[in-house]
Amino acid sequence: MKDLLLQKFRAAFGGEPTVIARAPGRIEFIGNHTDYNGGTVLGAAIDRGIWVAARAVEGGRAQFVSGHSPAVVEVALDGTLSKQTGDRAWVNYQLGVWAKLPDFALRRPAGFQFADLSDLPSGAGLSSSAAIELATGLALTALAGEHPERVTLVKLGRKAENEFVGVPCGILDQGVSGFGQRDHLVFIDCRGPSFATVPLPADAHFWVFNTHTKHALVDGLYAARHRECMEAAQALGVPLLADATPALLEAKRAVLPELNYKRARHVIEEIGRVAAVRAALAQGELAAVGRLLTASHRSSQTLFENSTAELDFLVDQLAAAPHVHGARLTGGGFGGAVMALTSGVFGAAQAEAVVAAYAARFGAQPAVLHLKTGSGAELVPVG
Ligand code: GLA
């Protein structure tokens, strides 16, 4: 990746970058839509991600190239800076990070040239957006001679996404990309937020089945779920749904519209499942973990209603397949990918059987990835 990235940078800008950074994508292990509700979540950084190279230049402008966009996109870094649209929209993550640096009292380069390269499939629910935000945050702060704490980089990425890109996401994606560790999950208490790593038992394998489907209104649907959860918390008389208990929810059921009740129940029970998964992991009980993962999916399917026929089909197939502990949609939902936790015996032949069943039903092939856990965002020596 690094050599290709350097080639890309030199071809576009005719010189060498002074910083290189990389940040991983993530799997949402369990804790679906709990993050912005002040809850807990477990995720895994994966061994794929986004690499960026940059150098500071004069002239108050940023120039971007990417593996998916060979044409240079140039943006003036002045008072006119605003969200880009159309085929320039991919630079909004990088620009958002640059725009939010002063909010964290961090200096920033007045101008820069920037190249990125990814081996993360986009649209698969593996959070390429957080990966680009974290890698950009590391690179731009390094260019300015700043060395922020990891938690600051994580918050910077989220702020860029919330306020510049305009997606009201929680801290899961950026937290996992920032704090990931090989053979570990990242546990986030999103209220603090606070971050910890949890060892993953040996023989825990991740398979991701990417449907390549995405609801046309996915951003609006995500924002709608966010709003429904906030309304539910208000009706329950708590600041956030993480402050409510199952008993409170049932006691106040009559005051909640049915829709908000279902959303709240998903979130409140999901936070309980995160705690149960943590306990089962500590005992090495992967079968119990798997049952909780599948229960999480069923709750997304029926209560939070952020699943799709394609995702449900994959979970049904995987839950019935040998050597699979459990399976669930991973990420925001409304399309994207299903993640399965399997033993090491599950292999390409078993995955192929699932793909064939899916193809027979939907006439399209999901992409299959056998993923390893990976380390969190880091600066990489240029030389
Ligand atoms: C997306 C968001 C996260 C989180 C998940 C759902 O991935 O970016 O913040 O809300 O959806 O759990």
CSV table of C-alpha atoms and ligand atoms in Angstrom, one decimal:
chain,number,residue,atom,x,y,z
A,1,MET,CA,0.0,0.0,0.0
A,2,LYS,CA,2.7,2.5,1.0
A,3,ASP,CA,4.6,2.1,-2.3
A,4,LEU,CA,1.5,2.6,-4.3
A,5,LEU,CA,0.5,5.6,-2.3
A,6,LEU,CA,4.0,7.2,-2.8
A,7,GLN,CA,3.7,6.6,-6.5
A,8,LYS,CA,0.3,8.2,-6.5
A,9,PHE,CA,1.5,11.2,-4.6
A,10,ARG,CA,4.6,11.7,-6.8
A,11,ALA,CA,2.6,11.4,-10.0
A,12,ALA,CA,0.0,14.0,-8.9
A,13,PHE,CA,2.3,16.5,-7.1
A,14,GLY,CA,5.8,15.9,-8.4
A,15,GLY,CA,7.6,15.5,-5.1
A,16,GLU,CA,7.7,13.6,-1.8
A,17,PRO,CA,5.2,13.7,1.0
A,18,THR,CA,6.5,14.6,4.5
A,19,VAL,CA,3.9,12.5,6.4
A,20,ILE,CA,2.2,9.2,5.9
A,21,ALA,CA,-0.6,7.9,8.1
A,22,ARG,CA,-3.0,4.9,8.1
A,23,ALA,CA,-6.2,4.1,9.9
A,24,PRO,CA,-8.3,0.9,9.8
A,25,GLY,CA,-11.9,0.2,9.0
A,26,ARG,CA,-14.0,-1.5,11.7
A,27,ILE,CA,-16.5,-4.1,12.3
A,28,GLU,CA,-19.3,-3.2,14.6
A,29,PHE,CA,-19.3,-6.3,16.8
A,30,ILE,CA,-22.3,-5.6,18.9
A,31,GLY,CA,-24.0,-2.4,20.2
A,32,ASN,CA,-26.2,-1.3,17.3
A,33,HIS,CA,-27.2,2.4,17.4
A,34,THR,CA,-26.2,2.5,21.1
A,35,ASP,CA,-23.4,5.0,20.7
A,36,TYR,CA,-25.3,8.3,20.2
A,37,ASN,CA,-27.7,7.1,22.9
A,38,GLY,CA,-24.9,7.2,25.5
A,39,GLY,CA,-24.6,3.4,25.6
A,40,THR,CA,-21.8,0.9,25.3
A,41,VAL,CA,-20.5,-0.8,22.2
A,42,LEU,CA,-17.9,-3.3,21.1
A,43,GLY,CA,-16.1,-3.1,17.8
A,44,ALA,CA,-13.0,-4.5,16.1
A,45,ALA,CA,-10.4,-2.7,14.0
A,46,ILE,CA,-9.7,-4.7,10.9
A,47,ASP,CA,-6.5,-5.3,8.9
A,48,ARG,CA,-7.7,-3.1,6.1
A,49,GLY,CA,-8.0,0.6,5.9
A,50,ILE,CA,-7.0,3.9,4.4
A,51,TRP,CA,-3.5,5.3,3.9
A,52,VAL,CA,-2.8,9.0,3.4
A,53,ALA,CA,0.3,11.0,2.4
A,54,ALA,CA,0.6,14.7,2.7
A,55,ARG,CA,2.9,17.7,2.6
A,56,ALA,CA,2.4,21.4,3.5
A,57,VAL,CA,2.4,23.9,0.7
A,58,GLU,CA,2.0,27.7,0.4
A,59,GLY,CA,-1.0,29.3,-1.1
A,60,GLY,CA,-3.9,28.6,1.2
A,61,ARG,CA,-5.3,25.8,-0.8
A,62,ALA,CA,-5.7,22.0,-0.5
A,63,GLN,CA,-5.2,19.6,-3.4
A,64,PHE,CA,-6.5,16.0,-3.2
A,65,VAL,CA,-6.0,12.9,-5.2
A,66,SER,CA,-7.3,9.4,-4.3
A,67,GLY,CA,-7.1,5.9,-5.5
A,68,HIS,CA,-10.7,6.2,-6.7
A,69,SER,CA,-10.2,9.7,-8.2
A,70,PRO,CA,-7.1,10.4,-10.3
A,71,ALA,CA,-8.2,13.9,-11.1
A,72,VAL,CA,-6.9,16.5,-8.6
A,73,VAL,CA,-9.6,18.3,-6.6
A,74,GLU,CA,-8.5,21.7,-5.4
A,75,VAL,CA,-10.2,23.7,-2.6
A,76,ALA,CA,-9.4,27.2,-1.3
A,77,LEU,CA,-8.8,27.1,2.4
A,78,ASP,CA,-10.3,30.4,3.3
A,79,GLY,CA,-13.5,32.0,4.6
A,80,THR,CA,-15.4,30.6,1.6
A,81,LEU,CA,-14.7,26.9,2.6
A,82,SER,CA,-17.9,24.9,2.5
A,83,LYS,CA,-19.1,21.4,1.9
A,84,GLN,CA,-18.3,20.1,-1.5
A,85,THR,CA,-20.9,18.5,-3.8
A,86,GLY,CA,-21.2,16.1,-6.7
A,87,ASP,CA,-18.0,14.3,-7.7
A,88,ARG,CA,-16.0,16.5,-5.3
A,89,ALA,CA,-18.0,15.3,-2.3
A,90,TRP,CA,-15.4,12.7,-1.3
A,91,VAL,CA,-13.0,15.4,0.0
A,92,ASN,CA,-15.6,16.5,2.7
A,93,TYR,CA,-14.1,14.1,5.3
A,94,GLN,CA,-10.6,15.6,4.9
A,95,LEU,CA,-11.9,19.1,4.7
A,96,GLY,CA,-14.1,18.6,7.7
A,97,VAL,CA,-11.1,17.5,9.8
A,98,TRP,CA,-9.1,20.5,8.7
A,99,ALA,CA,-12.0,22.8,9.4
A,100,LYS,CA,-12.5,21.4,13.0
A,101,LEU,CA,-8.9,21.5,14.1
A,102,PRO,CA,-9.2,24.9,15.8
A,103,ASP,CA,-12.1,23.6,17.9
A,104,PHE,CA,-9.5,21.4,19.6
A,105,ALA,CA,-6.9,24.2,19.9
A,106,LEU,CA,-4.8,22.5,17.3
A,107,ARG,CA,-2.7,24.4,14.7
A,108,ARG,CA,-3.2,23.4,11.1
A,109,PRO,CA,-1.3,23.7,7.8
A,110,ALA,CA,-2.4,26.8,5.8
A,111,GLY,CA,-2.2,24.7,2.6
A,112,PHE,CA,-1.4,21.1,1.8
A,113,GLN,CA,-1.3,18.4,-0.9
A,114,PHE,CA,-2.9,15.1,0.0
A,115,ALA,CA,-3.2,11.6,-1.5
A,116,ASP,CA,-5.1,8.6,-0.2
A,117,LEU,CA,-5.5,5.0,-1.0
A,118,SER,CA,-7.8,2.4,0.4
A,119,ASP,CA,-8.1,-1.3,0.6
A,120,LEU,CA,-11.4,-1.1,2.4
A,121,PRO,CA,-14.5,-1.8,0.3
A,122,SER,CA,-16.7,1.3,0.6
A,123,GLY,CA,-20.4,0.9,1.3
A,124,ALA,CA,-19.9,-2.3,3.1
A,125,GLY,CA,-20.5,-0.9,6.6
A,126,LEU,CA,-16.8,-1.1,7.5
A,127,SER,CA,-16.6,2.6,8.0
A,128,SER,CA,-14.2,4.0,5.4
A,129,SER,CA,-15.4,7.4,6.6
A,130,ALA,CA,-13.9,7.1,10.1
A,131,ALA,CA,-10.7,5.6,8.6
A,132,ILE,CA,-10.2,8.6,6.3
A,133,GLU,CA,-11.0,11.0,9.2
A,134,LEU,CA,-8.5,9.4,11.6
A,135,ALA,CA,-5.8,9.1,9.0
A,136,THR,CA,-6.4,12.7,7.9
A,137,GLY,CA,-6.4,14.0,11.5
A,138,LEU,CA,-3.0,12.3,12.2
A,139,ALA,CA,-1.5,13.6,9.0
A,140,LEU,CA,-2.7,17.2,9.2
A,141,THR,CA,-1.7,17.6,12.9
A,142,ALA,CA,1.7,16.1,12.1
A,143,LEU,CA,2.2,18.6,9.3
A,144,ALA,CA,1.5,21.4,11.8
A,145,GLY,CA,3.9,20.0,14.4
A,146,GLU,CA,1.0,18.9,16.7
A,147,HIS,CA,0.9,15.5,18.5
A,148,PRO,CA,-2.7,15.3,19.9
A,149,GLU,CA,-3.8,12.5,22.2
A,150,ARG,CA,-5.7,9.7,20.6
A,151,VAL,CA,-9.0,10.6,22.2
A,152,THR,CA,-8.7,14.1,20.7
A,153,LEU,CA,-8.2,12.6,17.2
A,154,VAL,CA,-11.2,10.4,17.7
A,155,LYS,CA,-13.4,13.3,18.8
A,156,LEU,CA,-12.0,15.5,15.9
A,157,GLY,CA,-13.1,12.8,13.4
A,158,ARG,CA,-16.6,12.6,14.9
A,159,LYS,CA,-17.0,16.4,14.9
A,160,ALA,CA,-15.9,16.6,11.3
A,161,GLU,CA,-18.5,14.0,10.4
A,162,ASN,CA,-21.3,15.5,12.5
A,163,GLU,CA,-20.8,19.1,11.7
A,164,PHE,CA,-19.1,19.3,8.3
A,165,VAL,CA,-20.2,16.1,6.5
A,166,GLY,CA,-23.6,16.4,8.3
A,167,VAL,CA,-24.1,12.8,9.6
A,168,PRO,CA,-25.2,12.6,13.3
A,169,CYS,CA,-23.1,9.5,14.0
A,170,GLY,CA,-21.9,8.5,17.4
A,171,ILE,CA,-18.3,7.7,18.4
A,172,LEU,CA,-18.2,4.0,17.6
A,173,ASP,CA,-16.5,4.2,14.2
A,174,GLN,CA,-13.8,6.8,15.0
A,175,GLY,CA,-13.2,5.2,18.5
A,176,VAL,CA,-12.5,1.8,17.0
A,177,SER,CA,-10.4,3.1,14.2
A,178,GLY,CA,-8.4,5.1,16.8
A,179,PHE,CA,-8.1,2.6,19.6
A,180,GLY,CA,-8.1,-0.7,17.7
A,181,GLN,CA,-5.6,-3.4,18.6
A,182,ARG,CA,-4.8,-6.7,17.0
A,183,ASP,CA,-6.6,-9.7,18.5
A,184,HIS,CA,-8.7,-7.4,20.6
A,185,LEU,CA,-12.1,-5.7,20.5
A,186,VAL,CA,-12.5,-2.1,21.5
A,187,PHE,CA,-15.1,-1.5,24.2
A,188,ILE,CA,-16.5,2.1,24.3
A,189,ASP,CA,-18.6,3.6,27.0
A,190,CYS,CA,-19.8,6.4,24.7
A,191,ARG,CA,-20.9,8.7,27.5
A,192,GLY,CA,-17.4,9.6,28.7
A,193,PRO,CA,-16.4,8.6,26.2
A,194,SER,CA,-13.9,6.1,27.6
A,195,PHE,CA,-12.1,3.4,25.6
A,196,ALA,CA,-10.7,0.0,26.6
A,197,THR,CA,-9.5,-3.1,24.8
A,198,VAL,CA,-10.9,-6.6,25.4
A,199,PRO,CA,-8.9,-9.7,24.3
A,200,LEU,CA,-10.6,-11.8,21.7
A,201,PRO,CA,-10.5,-15.5,22.4
A,202,ALA,CA,-8.3,-17.6,20.1
A,203,ASP,CA,-10.3,-19.2,17.3
A,204,ALA,CA,-12.7,-16.3,16.8
A,205,HIS,CA,-13.0,-15.6,13.1
A,206,PHE,CA,-14.8,-12.8,11.3
A,207,TRP,CA,-16.5,-13.2,8.0
A,208,VAL,CA,-18.2,-10.3,6.3
A,209,PHE,CA,-20.8,-10.7,3.5
A,210,ASN,CA,-21.2,-7.4,1.7
A,211,THR,CA,-24.5,-7.2,-0.2
A,212,HIS,CA,-23.5,-4.1,-2.2
A,213,THR,CA,-27.0,-2.9,-1.5
A,214,LYS,CA,-27.7,0.4,0.1
A,215,HIS,CA,-31.0,2.1,0.8
A,216,ALA,CA,-31.2,5.2,-1.4
A,217,LEU,CA,-32.3,7.2,1.7
A,218,VAL,CA,-29.7,5.8,4.1
A,219,ASP,CA,-28.5,9.1,5.6
A,220,GLY,CA,-32.0,10.3,6.1
A,221,LEU,CA,-33.0,7.0,7.7
A,222,TYR,CA,-30.1,7.1,10.1
A,223,ALA,CA,-31.0,10.7,11.1
A,224,ALA,CA,-34.6,9.6,11.5
A,225,ARG,CA,-33.6,6.8,13.9
A,226,HIS,CA,-31.4,9.3,15.8
A,227,ARG,CA,-34.4,11.6,16.1
A,228,GLU,CA,-36.8,8.8,17.2
A,229,CYS,CA,-34.4,7.8,20.0
A,230,MET,CA,-34.1,11.3,21.3
A,231,GLU,CA,-37.9,11.7,21.3
A,232,ALA,CA,-38.2,8.4,23.2
A,233,ALA,CA,-35.7,9.5,25.8
A,234,GLN,CA,-37.6,12.8,26.3
A,235,ALA,CA,-40.9,10.9,26.7
A,236,LEU,CA,-39.2,8.6,29.3
A,237,GLY,CA,-37.9,11.7,31.1
A,238,VAL,CA,-34.2,10.7,30.8
A,239,PRO,CA,-31.4,12.6,29.1
A,240,LEU,CA,-30.4,9.7,26.9
A,241,LEU,CA,-31.8,6.1,26.3
A,242,ALA,CA,-28.8,4.7,28.1
A,243,ASP,CA,-30.2,6.3,31.3
A,244,ALA,CA,-33.4,4.2,31.0
A,245,THR,CA,-33.9,0.7,32.3
A,246,PRO,CA,-36.2,-2.0,30.8
A,247,ALA,CA,-38.4,-1.5,33.9
A,248,LEU,CA,-38.8,2.2,33.3
A,249,LEU,CA,-39.6,1.6,29.6
A,250,GLU,CA,-42.3,-0.9,30.4
A,251,ALA,CA,-43.7,1.4,33.2
A,252,LYS,CA,-44.0,4.3,30.7
A,253,ARG,CA,-45.0,2.3,27.7
A,254,ALA,CA,-48.4,4.0,27.5
A,255,VAL,CA,-46.9,7.4,27.0
A,256,LEU,CA,-44.7,6.4,24.1
A,257,PRO,CA,-45.9,6.1,20.5
A,258,GLU,CA,-45.4,2.4,19.4
A,259,LEU,CA,-42.6,3.4,17.0
A,260,ASN,CA,-40.6,5.2,19.7
A,261,TYR,CA,-41.2,2.3,22.1
A,262,LYS,CA,-39.7,-0.2,19.6
A,263,ARG,CA,-36.7,2.0,19.0
A,264,ALA,CA,-36.1,2.5,22.7
A,265,ARG,CA,-36.5,-1.2,23.5
A,266,HIS,CA,-33.9,-2.1,20.9
A,267,VAL,CA,-31.4,0.3,22.3
A,268,ILE,CA,-32.0,-0.5,26.0
A,269,GLU,CA,-31.9,-4.2,25.4
A,270,GLU,CA,-28.9,-3.9,23.1
A,271,ILE,CA,-26.9,-2.2,25.9
A,272,GLY,CA,-27.8,-5.2,28.0
A,273,ARG,CA,-26.5,-7.6,25.3
A,274,VAL,CA,-23.2,-5.7,25.1
A,275,ALA,CA,-22.7,-6.3,28.8
A,276,ALA,CA,-23.6,-10.0,28.3
A,277,VAL,CA,-21.2,-10.4,25.4
A,278,ARG,CA,-18.4,-8.9,27.5
A,279,ALA,CA,-19.1,-11.4,30.2
A,280,ALA,CA,-19.2,-14.3,27.8
A,281,LEU,CA,-16.0,-13.2,26.1
A,282,ALA,CA,-14.2,-13.1,29.5
A,283,GLN,CA,-15.3,-16.8,29.9
A,284,GLY,CA,-14.2,-17.7,26.3
A,285,GLU,CA,-17.8,-18.8,25.6
A,286,LEU,CA,-18.0,-18.0,21.9
A,287,ALA,CA,-21.2,-20.0,21.4
A,288,ALA,CA,-23.0,-17.7,23.9
A,289,VAL,CA,-21.5,-14.6,22.3
A,290,GLY,CA,-22.8,-15.8,18.9
A,291,ARG,CA,-26.3,-16.3,20.2
A,292,LEU,CA,-26.3,-12.7,21.5
A,293,LEU,CA,-25.0,-11.4,18.1
A,294,THR,CA,-27.9,-13.1,16.3
A,295,ALA,CA,-30.3,-11.8,19.0
A,296,SER,CA,-29.0,-8.3,18.2
A,297,HIS,CA,-29.8,-8.8,14.6
A,298,ARG,CA,-33.3,-10.0,15.3
A,299,SER,CA,-33.9,-6.9,17.4
A,300,SER,CA,-32.6,-4.7,14.5
A,301,GLN,CA,-35.0,-6.6,12.2
A,302,THR,CA,-38.1,-6.3,14.2
A,303,LEU,CA,-37.7,-3.4,16.6
A,304,PHE,CA,-35.2,-0.9,15.2
A,305,GLU,CA,-36.2,-1.8,11.6
A,306,ASN,CA,-32.8,-1.0,10.1
A,307,SER,CA,-32.4,-4.3,8.4
A,308,THR,CA,-33.3,-5.4,4.9
A,309,ALA,CA,-34.5,-8.6,3.2
A,310,GLU,CA,-31.0,-9.2,1.9
A,311,LEU,CA,-29.4,-8.8,5.4
A,312,ASP,CA,-32.1,-11.0,7.0
A,313,PHE,CA,-31.5,-13.7,4.4
A,314,LEU,CA,-27.8,-13.8,5.1
A,315,VAL,CA,-28.3,-14.0,8.8
A,316,ASP,CA,-30.8,-16.8,8.4
A,317,GLN,CA,-28.4,-18.8,6.3
A,318,LEU,CA,-25.4,-18.1,8.5
A,319,ALA,CA,-27.3,-18.8,11.7
A,320,ALA,CA,-28.2,-22.3,10.4
A,321,ALA,CA,-24.7,-23.0,9.0
A,322,PRO,CA,-22.2,-25.2,10.8
A,323,HIS,CA,-19.3,-23.6,12.6
A,324,VAL,CA,-21.0,-20.2,12.8
A,325,HIS,CA,-21.5,-18.9,16.3
A,326,GLY,CA,-23.8,-16.0,15.3
A,327,ALA,CA,-24.4,-13.3,12.7
A,328,ARG,CA,-25.8,-9.8,12.5
A,329,LEU,CA,-25.8,-6.7,10.4
A,330,THR,CA,-22.8,-4.6,11.1
A,331,GLY,CA,-23.0,-0.8,11.1
A,332,GLY,CA,-25.9,1.6,10.5
A,333,GLY,CA,-28.0,-0.9,8.6
A,334,PHE,CA,-30.4,-0.2,5.7
A,335,GLY,CA,-28.1,-2.3,3.5
A,336,GLY,CA,-24.4,-2.9,3.7
A,337,ALA,CA,-23.0,-6.1,5.2
A,338,VAL,CA,-23.6,-9.0,7.6
A,339,MET,CA,-20.8,-10.1,10.0
A,340,ALA,CA,-20.5,-13.7,11.1
A,341,LEU,CA,-18.5,-14.9,14.1
A,342,THR,CA,-17.2,-18.4,13.3
A,343,SER,CA,-14.7,-21.0,14.4
A,344,GLY,CA,-11.6,-21.6,12.4
A,345,VAL,CA,-13.3,-24.6,10.8
A,346,PHE,CA,-15.6,-22.4,8.8
A,347,GLY,CA,-13.9,-21.8,5.5
A,348,ALA,CA,-14.2,-20.8,1.9
A,349,ALA,CA,-16.5,-23.8,1.0
A,350,GLN,CA,-19.0,-22.9,3.7
A,351,ALA,CA,-18.9,-19.3,2.7
A,352,GLU,CA,-19.5,-20.3,-0.9
A,353,ALA,CA,-22.6,-22.2,0.1
A,354,VAL,CA,-24.0,-19.1,1.6
A,355,VAL,CA,-23.1,-17.0,-1.5
A,356,ALA,CA,-24.8,-19.6,-3.7
A,357,ALA,CA,-28.0,-19.5,-1.7
A,358,TYR,CA,-28.0,-15.7,-1.8
A,359,ALA,CA,-27.4,-15.7,-5.5
A,360,ALA,CA,-30.3,-18.1,-6.1
A,361,ARG,CA,-32.6,-15.9,-4.1
A,362,PHE,CA,-31.5,-12.4,-5.2
A,363,GLY,CA,-29.6,-13.0,-8.5
A,364,ALA,CA,-26.5,-11.2,-7.2
A,365,GLN,CA,-23.3,-12.2,-5.5
A,366,PRO,CA,-22.3,-10.8,-2.1
A,367,ALA,CA,-18.6,-10.1,-1.7
A,368,VAL,CA,-17.0,-12.2,1.0
A,369,LEU,CA,-14.2,-11.1,3.3
A,370,HIS,CA,-12.4,-13.2,5.9
A,371,LEU,CA,-11.1,-10.4,8.1
A,372,LYS,CA,-8.4,-10.3,10.7
A,373,THR,CA,-8.3,-7.7,13.5
A,374,GLY,CA,-5.8,-5.0,13.1
A,375,SER,CA,-4.1,-2.1,14.9
A,376,GLY,CA,-5.5,1.4,15.3
A,377,ALA,CA,-4.6,4.6,13.4
A,378,GLU,CA,-0.9,5.4,13.3
A,379,LEU,CA,1.8,7.6,11.6
A,380,VAL,CA,4.0,5.5,9.3
A,381,PRO,CA,7.6,6.5,8.6
A,382,VAL,CA,7.9,8.1,5.2
A,383,GLY,CA,11.3,6.7,4.3
B,1,GLA,C1,-22.9,4.0,11.9
B,1,GLA,C2,-22.5,5.2,12.7
B,1,GLA,C3,-22.1,4.8,14.1
B,1,GLA,C4,-23.2,3.9,14.8
B,1,GLA,C5,-23.6,2.8,13.9
B,1,GLA,C6,-24.8,2.0,14.4
B,1,GLA,O1,-21.8,3.1,11.7
B,1,GLA,O2,-21.4,5.8,12.1
B,1,GLA,O3,-21.8,5.9,14.9
B,1,GLA,O4,-24.2,4.7,15.2
B,1,GLA,O5,-24.0,3.3,12.6
B,1,GLA,O6,-24.5,1.4,15.6
